[in-house]
mmCIF file of C-alpha atoms in Angstrom:
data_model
loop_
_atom_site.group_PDB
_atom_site.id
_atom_site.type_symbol
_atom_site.label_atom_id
_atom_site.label_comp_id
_atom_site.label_asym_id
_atom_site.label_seq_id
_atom_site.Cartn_x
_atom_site.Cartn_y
_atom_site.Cartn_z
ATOM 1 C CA UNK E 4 7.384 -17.422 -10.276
ATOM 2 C CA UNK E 5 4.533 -19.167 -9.646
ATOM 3 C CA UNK E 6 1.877 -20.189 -12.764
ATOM 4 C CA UNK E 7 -1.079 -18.288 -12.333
ATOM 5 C CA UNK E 8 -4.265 -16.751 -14.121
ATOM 6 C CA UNK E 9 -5.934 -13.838 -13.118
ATOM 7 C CA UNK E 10 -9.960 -14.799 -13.493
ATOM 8 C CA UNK E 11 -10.754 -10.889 -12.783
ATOM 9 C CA UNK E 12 -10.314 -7.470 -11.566
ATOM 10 C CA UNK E 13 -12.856 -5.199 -9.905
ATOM 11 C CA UNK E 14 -11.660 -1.427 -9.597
ATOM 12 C CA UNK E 15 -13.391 1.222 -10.103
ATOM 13 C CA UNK E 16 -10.719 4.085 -11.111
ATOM 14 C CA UNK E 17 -10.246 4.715 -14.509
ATOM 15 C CA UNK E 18 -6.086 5.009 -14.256
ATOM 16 C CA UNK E 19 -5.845 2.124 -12.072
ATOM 17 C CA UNK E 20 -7.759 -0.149 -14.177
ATOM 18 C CA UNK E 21 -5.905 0.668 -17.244
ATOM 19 C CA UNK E 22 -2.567 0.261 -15.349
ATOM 20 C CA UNK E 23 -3.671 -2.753 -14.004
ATOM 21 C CA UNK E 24 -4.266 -4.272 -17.097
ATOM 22 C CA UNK E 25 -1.546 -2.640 -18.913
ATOM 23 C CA UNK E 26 1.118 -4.173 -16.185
ATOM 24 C CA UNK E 27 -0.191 -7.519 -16.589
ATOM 25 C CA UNK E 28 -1.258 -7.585 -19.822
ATOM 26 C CA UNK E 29 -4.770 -8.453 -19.431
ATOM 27 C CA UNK E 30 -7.972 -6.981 -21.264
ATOM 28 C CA UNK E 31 -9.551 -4.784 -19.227
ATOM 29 C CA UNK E 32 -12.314 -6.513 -19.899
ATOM 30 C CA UNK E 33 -11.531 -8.800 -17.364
ATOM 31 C CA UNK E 34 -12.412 -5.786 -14.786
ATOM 32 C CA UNK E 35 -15.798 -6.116 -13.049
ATOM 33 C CA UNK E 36 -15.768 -2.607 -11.598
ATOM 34 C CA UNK E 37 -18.148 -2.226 -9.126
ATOM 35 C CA UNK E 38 -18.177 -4.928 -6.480
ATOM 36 C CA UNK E 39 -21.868 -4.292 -5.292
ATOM 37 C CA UNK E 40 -22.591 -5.941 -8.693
ATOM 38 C CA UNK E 41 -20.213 -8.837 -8.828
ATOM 39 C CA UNK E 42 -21.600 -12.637 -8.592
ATOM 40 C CA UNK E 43 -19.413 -14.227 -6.466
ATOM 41 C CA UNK E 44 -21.239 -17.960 -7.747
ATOM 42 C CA UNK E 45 -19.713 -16.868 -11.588
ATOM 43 C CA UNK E 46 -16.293 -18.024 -9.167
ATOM 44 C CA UNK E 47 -16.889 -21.463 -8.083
ATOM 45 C CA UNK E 48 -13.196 -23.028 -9.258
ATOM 46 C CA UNK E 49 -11.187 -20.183 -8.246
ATOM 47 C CA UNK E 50 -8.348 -20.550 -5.782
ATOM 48 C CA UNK E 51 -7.636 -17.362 -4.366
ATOM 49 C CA UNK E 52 -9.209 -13.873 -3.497
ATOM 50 C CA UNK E 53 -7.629 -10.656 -2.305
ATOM 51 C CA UNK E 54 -9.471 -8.133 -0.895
ATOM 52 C CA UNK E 55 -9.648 -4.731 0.771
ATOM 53 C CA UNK E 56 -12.200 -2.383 1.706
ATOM 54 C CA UNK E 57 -11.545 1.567 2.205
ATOM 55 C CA UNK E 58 -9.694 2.474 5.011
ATOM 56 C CA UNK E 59 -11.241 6.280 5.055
ATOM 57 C CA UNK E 60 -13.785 5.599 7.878
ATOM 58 C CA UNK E 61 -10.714 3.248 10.039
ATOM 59 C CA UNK E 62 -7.852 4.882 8.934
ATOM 60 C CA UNK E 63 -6.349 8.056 11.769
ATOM 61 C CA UNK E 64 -5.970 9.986 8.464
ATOM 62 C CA UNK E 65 -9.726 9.944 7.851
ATOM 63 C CA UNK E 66 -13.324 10.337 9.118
ATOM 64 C CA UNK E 67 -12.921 7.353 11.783
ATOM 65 C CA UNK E 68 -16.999 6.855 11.242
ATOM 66 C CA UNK E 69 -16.188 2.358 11.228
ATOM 67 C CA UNK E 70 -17.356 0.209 9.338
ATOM 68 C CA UNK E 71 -21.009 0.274 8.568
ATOM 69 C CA UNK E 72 -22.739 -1.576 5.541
ATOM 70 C CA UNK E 73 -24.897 0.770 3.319
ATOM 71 C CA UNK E 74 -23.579 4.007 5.069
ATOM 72 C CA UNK E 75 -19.931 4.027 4.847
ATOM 73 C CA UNK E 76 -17.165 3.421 2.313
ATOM 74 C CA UNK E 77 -15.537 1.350 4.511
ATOM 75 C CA UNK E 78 -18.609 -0.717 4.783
ATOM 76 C CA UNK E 79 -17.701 -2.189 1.176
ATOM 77 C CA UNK E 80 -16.296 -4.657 3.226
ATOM 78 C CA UNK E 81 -19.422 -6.232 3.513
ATOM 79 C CA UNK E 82 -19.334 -6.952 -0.482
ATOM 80 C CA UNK E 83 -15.927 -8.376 0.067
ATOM 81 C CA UNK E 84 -17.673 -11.108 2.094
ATOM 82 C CA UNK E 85 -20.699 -11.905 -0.045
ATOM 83 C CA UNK E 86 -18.169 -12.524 -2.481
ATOM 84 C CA UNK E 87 -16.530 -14.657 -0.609
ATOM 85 C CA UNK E 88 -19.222 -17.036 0.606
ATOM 86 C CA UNK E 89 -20.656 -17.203 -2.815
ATOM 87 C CA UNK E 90 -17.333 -18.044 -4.336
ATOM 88 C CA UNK E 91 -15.604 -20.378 -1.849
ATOM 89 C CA UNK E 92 -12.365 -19.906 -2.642
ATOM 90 C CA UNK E 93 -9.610 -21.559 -1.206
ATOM 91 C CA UNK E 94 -7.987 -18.952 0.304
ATOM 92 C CA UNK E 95 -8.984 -15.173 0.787
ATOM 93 C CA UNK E 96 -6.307 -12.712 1.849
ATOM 94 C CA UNK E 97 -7.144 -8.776 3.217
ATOM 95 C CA UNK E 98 -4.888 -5.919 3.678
ATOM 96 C CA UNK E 99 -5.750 -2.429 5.712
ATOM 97 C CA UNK E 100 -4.528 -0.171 7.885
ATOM 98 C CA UNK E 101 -3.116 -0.916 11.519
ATOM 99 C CA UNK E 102 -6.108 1.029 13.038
ATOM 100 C CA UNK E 103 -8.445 -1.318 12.171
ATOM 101 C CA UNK E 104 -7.131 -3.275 15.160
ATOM 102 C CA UNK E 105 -6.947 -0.100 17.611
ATOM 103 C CA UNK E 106 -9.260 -0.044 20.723
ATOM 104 C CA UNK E 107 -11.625 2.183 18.369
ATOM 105 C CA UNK E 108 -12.416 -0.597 15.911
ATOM 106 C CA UNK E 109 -11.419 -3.962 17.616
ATOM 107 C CA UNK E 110 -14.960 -5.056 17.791
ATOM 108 C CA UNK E 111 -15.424 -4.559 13.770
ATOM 109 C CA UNK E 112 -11.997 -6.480 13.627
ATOM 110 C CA UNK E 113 -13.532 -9.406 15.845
ATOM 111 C CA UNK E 114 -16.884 -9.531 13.819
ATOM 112 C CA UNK E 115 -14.837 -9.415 10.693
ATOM 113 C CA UNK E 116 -13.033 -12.828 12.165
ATOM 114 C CA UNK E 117 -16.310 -13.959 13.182
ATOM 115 C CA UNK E 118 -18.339 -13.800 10.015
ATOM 116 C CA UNK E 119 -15.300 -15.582 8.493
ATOM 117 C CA UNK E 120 -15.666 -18.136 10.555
ATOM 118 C CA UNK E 121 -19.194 -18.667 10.328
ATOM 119 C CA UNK E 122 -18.703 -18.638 6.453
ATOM 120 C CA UNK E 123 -16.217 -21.704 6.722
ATOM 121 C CA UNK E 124 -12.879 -20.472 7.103
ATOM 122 C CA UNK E 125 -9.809 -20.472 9.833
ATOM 123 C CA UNK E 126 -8.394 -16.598 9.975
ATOM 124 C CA UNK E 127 -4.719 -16.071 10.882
ATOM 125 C CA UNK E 128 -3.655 -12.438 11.117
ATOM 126 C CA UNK E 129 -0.685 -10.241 11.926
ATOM 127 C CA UNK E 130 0.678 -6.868 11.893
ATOM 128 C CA UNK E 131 3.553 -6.367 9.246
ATOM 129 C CA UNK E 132 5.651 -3.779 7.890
ATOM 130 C CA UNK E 133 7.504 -3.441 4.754
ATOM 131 C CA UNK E 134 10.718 -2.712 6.880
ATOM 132 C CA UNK E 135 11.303 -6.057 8.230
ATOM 133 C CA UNK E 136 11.021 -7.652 4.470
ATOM 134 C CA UNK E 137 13.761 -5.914 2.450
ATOM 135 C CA UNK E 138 11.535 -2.556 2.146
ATOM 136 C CA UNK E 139 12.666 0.972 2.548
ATOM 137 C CA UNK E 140 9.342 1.470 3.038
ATOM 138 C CA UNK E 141 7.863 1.770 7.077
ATOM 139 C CA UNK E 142 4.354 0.777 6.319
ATOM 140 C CA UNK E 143 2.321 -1.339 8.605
ATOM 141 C CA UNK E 144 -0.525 -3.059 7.572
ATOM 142 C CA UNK E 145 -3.184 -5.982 9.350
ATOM 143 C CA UNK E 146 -3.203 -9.003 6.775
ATOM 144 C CA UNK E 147 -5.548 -11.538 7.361
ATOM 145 C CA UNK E 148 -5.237 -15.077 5.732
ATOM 146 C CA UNK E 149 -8.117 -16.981 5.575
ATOM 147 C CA UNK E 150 -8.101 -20.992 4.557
ATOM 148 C CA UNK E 151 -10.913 -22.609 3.867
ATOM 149 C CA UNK E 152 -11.519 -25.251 6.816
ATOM 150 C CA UNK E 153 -12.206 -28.392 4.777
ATOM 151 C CA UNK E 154 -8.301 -27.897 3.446
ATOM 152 C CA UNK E 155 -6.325 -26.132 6.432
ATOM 153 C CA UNK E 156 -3.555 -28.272 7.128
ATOM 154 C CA UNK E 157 -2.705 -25.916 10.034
ATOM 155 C CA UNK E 158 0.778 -25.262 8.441
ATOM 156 C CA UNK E 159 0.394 -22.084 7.849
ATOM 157 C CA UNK E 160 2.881 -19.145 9.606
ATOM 158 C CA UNK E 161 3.422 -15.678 8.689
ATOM 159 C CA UNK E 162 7.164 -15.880 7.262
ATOM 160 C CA UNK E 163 9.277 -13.855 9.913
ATOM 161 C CA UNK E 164 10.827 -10.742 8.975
ATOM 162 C CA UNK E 165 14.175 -8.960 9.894
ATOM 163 C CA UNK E 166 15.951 -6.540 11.440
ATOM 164 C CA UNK E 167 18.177 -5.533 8.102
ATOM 165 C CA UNK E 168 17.345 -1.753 7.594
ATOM 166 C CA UNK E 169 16.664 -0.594 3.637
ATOM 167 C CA UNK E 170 17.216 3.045 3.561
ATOM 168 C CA UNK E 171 15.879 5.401 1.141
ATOM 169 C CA UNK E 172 19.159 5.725 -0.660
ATOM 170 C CA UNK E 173 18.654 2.519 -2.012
ATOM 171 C CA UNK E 174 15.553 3.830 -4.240
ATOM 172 C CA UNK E 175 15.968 7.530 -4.269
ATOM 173 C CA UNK E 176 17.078 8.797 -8.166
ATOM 174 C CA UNK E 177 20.788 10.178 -8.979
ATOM 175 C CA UNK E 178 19.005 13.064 -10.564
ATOM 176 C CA UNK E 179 15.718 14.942 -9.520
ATOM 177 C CA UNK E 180 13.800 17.186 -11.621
ATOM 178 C CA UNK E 181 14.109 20.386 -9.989
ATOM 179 C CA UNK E 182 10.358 20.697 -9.647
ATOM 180 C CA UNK E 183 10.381 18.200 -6.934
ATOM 181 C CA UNK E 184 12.438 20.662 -4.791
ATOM 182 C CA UNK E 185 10.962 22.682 -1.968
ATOM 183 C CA UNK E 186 11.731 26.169 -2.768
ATOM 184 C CA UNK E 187 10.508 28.136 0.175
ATOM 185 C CA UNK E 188 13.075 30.676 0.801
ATOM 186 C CA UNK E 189 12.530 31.258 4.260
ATOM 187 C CA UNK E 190 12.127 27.687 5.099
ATOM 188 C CA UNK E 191 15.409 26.903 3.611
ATOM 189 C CA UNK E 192 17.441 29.640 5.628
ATOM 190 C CA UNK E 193 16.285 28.533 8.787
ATOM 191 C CA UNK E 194 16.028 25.061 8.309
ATOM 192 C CA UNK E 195 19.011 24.011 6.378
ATOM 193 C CA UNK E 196 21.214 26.003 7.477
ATOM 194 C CA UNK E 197 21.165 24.083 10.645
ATOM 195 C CA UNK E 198 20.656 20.383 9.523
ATOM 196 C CA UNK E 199 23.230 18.773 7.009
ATOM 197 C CA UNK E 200 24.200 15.638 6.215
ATOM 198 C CA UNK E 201 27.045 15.393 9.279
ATOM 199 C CA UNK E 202 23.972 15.961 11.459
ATOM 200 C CA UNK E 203 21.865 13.440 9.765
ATOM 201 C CA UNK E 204 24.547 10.916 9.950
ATOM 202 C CA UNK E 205 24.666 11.021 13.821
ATOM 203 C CA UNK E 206 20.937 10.251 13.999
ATOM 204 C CA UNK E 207 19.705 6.911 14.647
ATOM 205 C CA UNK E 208 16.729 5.325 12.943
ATOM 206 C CA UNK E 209 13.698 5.439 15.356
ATOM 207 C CA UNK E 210 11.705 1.871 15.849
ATOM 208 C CA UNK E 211 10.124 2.572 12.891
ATOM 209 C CA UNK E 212 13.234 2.667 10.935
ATOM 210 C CA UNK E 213 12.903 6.328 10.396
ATOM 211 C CA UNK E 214 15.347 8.859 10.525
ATOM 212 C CA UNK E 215 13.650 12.388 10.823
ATOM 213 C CA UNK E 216 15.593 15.743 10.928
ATOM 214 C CA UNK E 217 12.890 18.549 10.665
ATOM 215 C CA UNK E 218 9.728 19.891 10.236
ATOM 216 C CA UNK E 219 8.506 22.471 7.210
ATOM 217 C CA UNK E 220 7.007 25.671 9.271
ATOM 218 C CA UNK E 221 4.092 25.559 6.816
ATOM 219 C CA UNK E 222 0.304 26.283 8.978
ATOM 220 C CA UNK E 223 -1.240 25.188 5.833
ATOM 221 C CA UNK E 224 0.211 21.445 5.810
ATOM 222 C CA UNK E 225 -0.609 18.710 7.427
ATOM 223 C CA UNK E 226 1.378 17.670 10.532
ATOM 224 C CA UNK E 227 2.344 14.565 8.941
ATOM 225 C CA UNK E 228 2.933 16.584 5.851
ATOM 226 C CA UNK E 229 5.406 18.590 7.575
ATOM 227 C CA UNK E 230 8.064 16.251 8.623
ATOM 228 C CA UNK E 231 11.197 15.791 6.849
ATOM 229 C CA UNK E 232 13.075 12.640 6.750
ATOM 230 C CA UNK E 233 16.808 11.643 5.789
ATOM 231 C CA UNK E 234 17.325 9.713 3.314
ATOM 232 C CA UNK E 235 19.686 7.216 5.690
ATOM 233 C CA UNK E 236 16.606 6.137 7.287
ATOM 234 C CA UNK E 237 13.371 3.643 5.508
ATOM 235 C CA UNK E 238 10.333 6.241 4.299
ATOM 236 C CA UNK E 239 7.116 6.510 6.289
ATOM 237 C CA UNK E 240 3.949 5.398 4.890
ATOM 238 C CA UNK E 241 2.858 6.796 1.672
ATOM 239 C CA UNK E 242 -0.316 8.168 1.278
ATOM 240 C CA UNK E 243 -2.443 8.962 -1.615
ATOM 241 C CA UNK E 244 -2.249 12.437 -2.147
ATOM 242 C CA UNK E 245 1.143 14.172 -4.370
ATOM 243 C CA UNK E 246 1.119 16.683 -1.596
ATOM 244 C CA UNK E 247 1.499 14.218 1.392
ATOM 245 C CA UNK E 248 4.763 12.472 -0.470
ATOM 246 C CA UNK E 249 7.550 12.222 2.465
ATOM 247 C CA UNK E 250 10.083 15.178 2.345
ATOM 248 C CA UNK E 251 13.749 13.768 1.724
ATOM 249 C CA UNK E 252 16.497 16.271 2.713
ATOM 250 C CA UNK E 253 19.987 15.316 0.521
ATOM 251 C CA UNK E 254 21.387 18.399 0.870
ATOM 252 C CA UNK E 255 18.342 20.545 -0.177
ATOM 253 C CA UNK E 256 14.525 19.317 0.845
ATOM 254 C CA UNK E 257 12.513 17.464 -1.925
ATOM 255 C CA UNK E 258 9.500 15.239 -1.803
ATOM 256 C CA UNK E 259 10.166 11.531 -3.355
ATOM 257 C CA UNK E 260 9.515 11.648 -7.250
ATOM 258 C CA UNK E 261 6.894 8.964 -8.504
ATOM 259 C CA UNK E 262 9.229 6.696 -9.278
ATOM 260 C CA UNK E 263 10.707 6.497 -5.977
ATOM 261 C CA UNK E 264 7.529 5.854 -4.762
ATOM 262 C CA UNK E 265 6.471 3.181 -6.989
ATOM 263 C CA UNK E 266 10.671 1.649 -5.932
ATOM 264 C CA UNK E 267 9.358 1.679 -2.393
ATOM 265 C CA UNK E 268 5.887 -0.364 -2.589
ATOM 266 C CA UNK E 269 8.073 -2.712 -4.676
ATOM 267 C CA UNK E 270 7.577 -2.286 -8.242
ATOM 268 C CA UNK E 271 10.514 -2.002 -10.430
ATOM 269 C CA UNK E 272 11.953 1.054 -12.716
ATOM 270 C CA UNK E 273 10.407 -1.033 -15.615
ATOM 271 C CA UNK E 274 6.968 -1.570 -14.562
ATOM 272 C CA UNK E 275 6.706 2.301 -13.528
ATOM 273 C CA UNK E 276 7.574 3.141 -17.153
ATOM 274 C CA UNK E 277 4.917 0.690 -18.784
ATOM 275 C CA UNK E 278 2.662 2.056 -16.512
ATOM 276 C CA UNK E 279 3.387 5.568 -17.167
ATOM 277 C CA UNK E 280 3.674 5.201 -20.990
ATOM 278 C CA UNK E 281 -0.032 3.431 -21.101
ATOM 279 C CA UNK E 282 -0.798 6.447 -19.117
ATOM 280 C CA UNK E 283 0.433 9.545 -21.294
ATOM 281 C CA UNK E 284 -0.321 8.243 -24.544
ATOM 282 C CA UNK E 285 -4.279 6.846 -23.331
ATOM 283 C CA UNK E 286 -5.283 9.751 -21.332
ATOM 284 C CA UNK E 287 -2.819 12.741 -21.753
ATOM 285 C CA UNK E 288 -2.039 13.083 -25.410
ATOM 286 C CA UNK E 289 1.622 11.673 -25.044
ATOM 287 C CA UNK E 290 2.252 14.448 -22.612
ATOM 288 C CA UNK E 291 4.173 13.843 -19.533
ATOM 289 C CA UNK E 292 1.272 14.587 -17.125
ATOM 290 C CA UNK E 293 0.839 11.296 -14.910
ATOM 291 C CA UNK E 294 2.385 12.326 -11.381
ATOM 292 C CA UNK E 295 -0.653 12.922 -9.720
ATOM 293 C CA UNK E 296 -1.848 9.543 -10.634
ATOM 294 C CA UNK E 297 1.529 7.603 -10.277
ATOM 295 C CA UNK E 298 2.020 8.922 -6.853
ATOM 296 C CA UNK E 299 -1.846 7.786 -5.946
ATOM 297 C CA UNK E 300 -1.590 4.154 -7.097
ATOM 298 C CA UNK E 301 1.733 3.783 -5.407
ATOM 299 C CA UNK E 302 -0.026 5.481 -2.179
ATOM 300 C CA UNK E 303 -2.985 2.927 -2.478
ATOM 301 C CA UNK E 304 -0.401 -0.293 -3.111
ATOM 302 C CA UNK E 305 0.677 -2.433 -0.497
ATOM 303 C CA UNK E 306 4.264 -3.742 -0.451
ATOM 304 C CA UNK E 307 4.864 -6.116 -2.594
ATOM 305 C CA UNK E 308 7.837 -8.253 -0.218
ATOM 306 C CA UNK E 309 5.181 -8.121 2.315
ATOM 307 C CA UNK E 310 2.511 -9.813 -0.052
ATOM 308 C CA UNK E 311 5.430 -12.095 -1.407
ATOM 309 C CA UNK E 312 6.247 -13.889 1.842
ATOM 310 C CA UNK E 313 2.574 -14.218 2.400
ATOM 311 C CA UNK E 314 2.432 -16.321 -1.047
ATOM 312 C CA UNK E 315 5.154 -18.230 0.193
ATOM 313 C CA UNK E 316 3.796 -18.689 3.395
ATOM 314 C CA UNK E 317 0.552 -20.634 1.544
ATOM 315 C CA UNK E 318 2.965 -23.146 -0.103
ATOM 316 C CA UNK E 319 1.133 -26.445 0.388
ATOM 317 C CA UNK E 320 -2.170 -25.369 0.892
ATOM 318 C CA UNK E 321 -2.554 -22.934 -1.813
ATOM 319 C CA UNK E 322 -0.423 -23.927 -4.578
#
């Protein structure tokens, strides 16, 4: 609830962009798309920027090349900071993946504080996870908060989380499509058979919140694909892809619909229908065709308790 204006966008996808604007009813005019050609001096009164940079070349899901301007998408990153040291705002927050502080990449992480430094502003940083802010949702991300230096108070502090365990009963749907079932014969007779809810009930959540109870004897998925979770326990990170959605088991194995997925990053039943809507009747003809997108941009999101108790956390500096 805090008065704001959105100055402008920058994203290149299509869907995004349009549900972007369509959830908070901007003119997608106001989207720059590509950041290599964005003038960060156009910016000079702004208060805040977010940012992120692709995680494919950091994340352990992809390619693991770093982060290398001109040569790798993650290397974007690099844009991120022109922008920044042309515009001078206030306060510039980034989000991505927990790798990017791993032995692998902790010298990109330290030049990333570095450069920030050098362009004027005091970094903080911290490891959080939707879990331990009211979030079903076991997804741990590196934020970094940088403030200006010329108006760092030095009062800023990540809000603490909690202990409080959301489990994915609190966002999963009374009724499924059946389409969202698994309906592998074989893996059902030897899988459930054995695991039921009793079973799942005696299980405690792991560290991570997470309650699994199986694995999908499928050589063409994914390890991580694989795993099957009860729905007693918070969800593992989402991912991009419809096919990587985690496996719930509530008395037969399904993957989470859309809209489960956009309940865990945060977003409410009502903005996944305006979204969805704008979707269907701008790209599809009306027709109900939008999963594959829906389940991207809620694989791409970050969680939005996290990002709200980092807003909070600015109170006095930025606003």
């Amino acid at each position: 609830n805090i008065e704001h204006e959105i100055v402008n966008y920058c994203e290149k996808d299509r869907y995004a962009s349009y549900a972007y604007s369509k959830l908070f009813r901007l003119s997608e005019a106001k989207n720059l798309w590509d950041v290599n050609w964005v003038d960060g001096t156009h910016f000079k009164d702004i208060d805040l920027v977010t940012y992120g940079f692709p995680c494919t070349d950091i994340s352990l899901a992809g390619s693991c090349k770093g982060i290398i301007k001109g040569e790798t998408k993650s290397g974007l990153l690099f844009e991120s900071l022109r922008i920044i040291e042309e515009a001078r705002p206030k306060v510039a927050i980034a989000e991505n993946v927990r790798n990017l502080v791993s032995k692998m990449f902790i010298s990109d992480f330290h030049n990333l504080i570095n450069e920030l430094d050098r362009l004027g502003f005091n970094s903080y940083w911290k490891i959080l996870s939707g879990i331990n802010y009211n979030s079903a949702h076991s997804r741990e991300r590196v934020f970094i908060v940088s403030i200006r230096k010329d108006i760092d108070n030095g009062s800023f502090k990540f809000k603490e989380g909690n202990d409080n365990l959301v489990t994915l009963e609190s966002i999963t749907e009374s009724f499924v499509d059946e389409k969202y079932y698994c309906k592998d014969n074989s893996y059902l007779k030897n899988f459930l058979n054995k695991v039921n809810k009793r079973i799942c009930k005696d299980k405690e959540p792991s560290k991570f919140g997470l309650v699994r109870v199986g694995t999908i004897k499928n050589p063409h998925m994914l390890q991580m694909n694989r795993r099957v979770f009860s729905e007693l326990g918070a969800s593992p990170t989402l991912v991009t892809g419809s096919d990587s959605i985690p496996k719930v088991i509530q008395c037969k194995v399904r993957k989470l619909t859309p809209l489960e997925c956009w309940r865990l990053v945060g977003f409410t039943s009502e903005d996944y229908w305006i979204v969805r809507k704008a979707l269907e009747e701008q790209f599809y003809n009306g027709k109900d065709c939008t999963d594959t997108q829906m389940y991207k941009m809620a694989g791409n999101s970050i969680v939005i308790q996290v990002a709200e108790s980092i807003i909070e956390s600015l109170k006095g500096i930025l606003y």
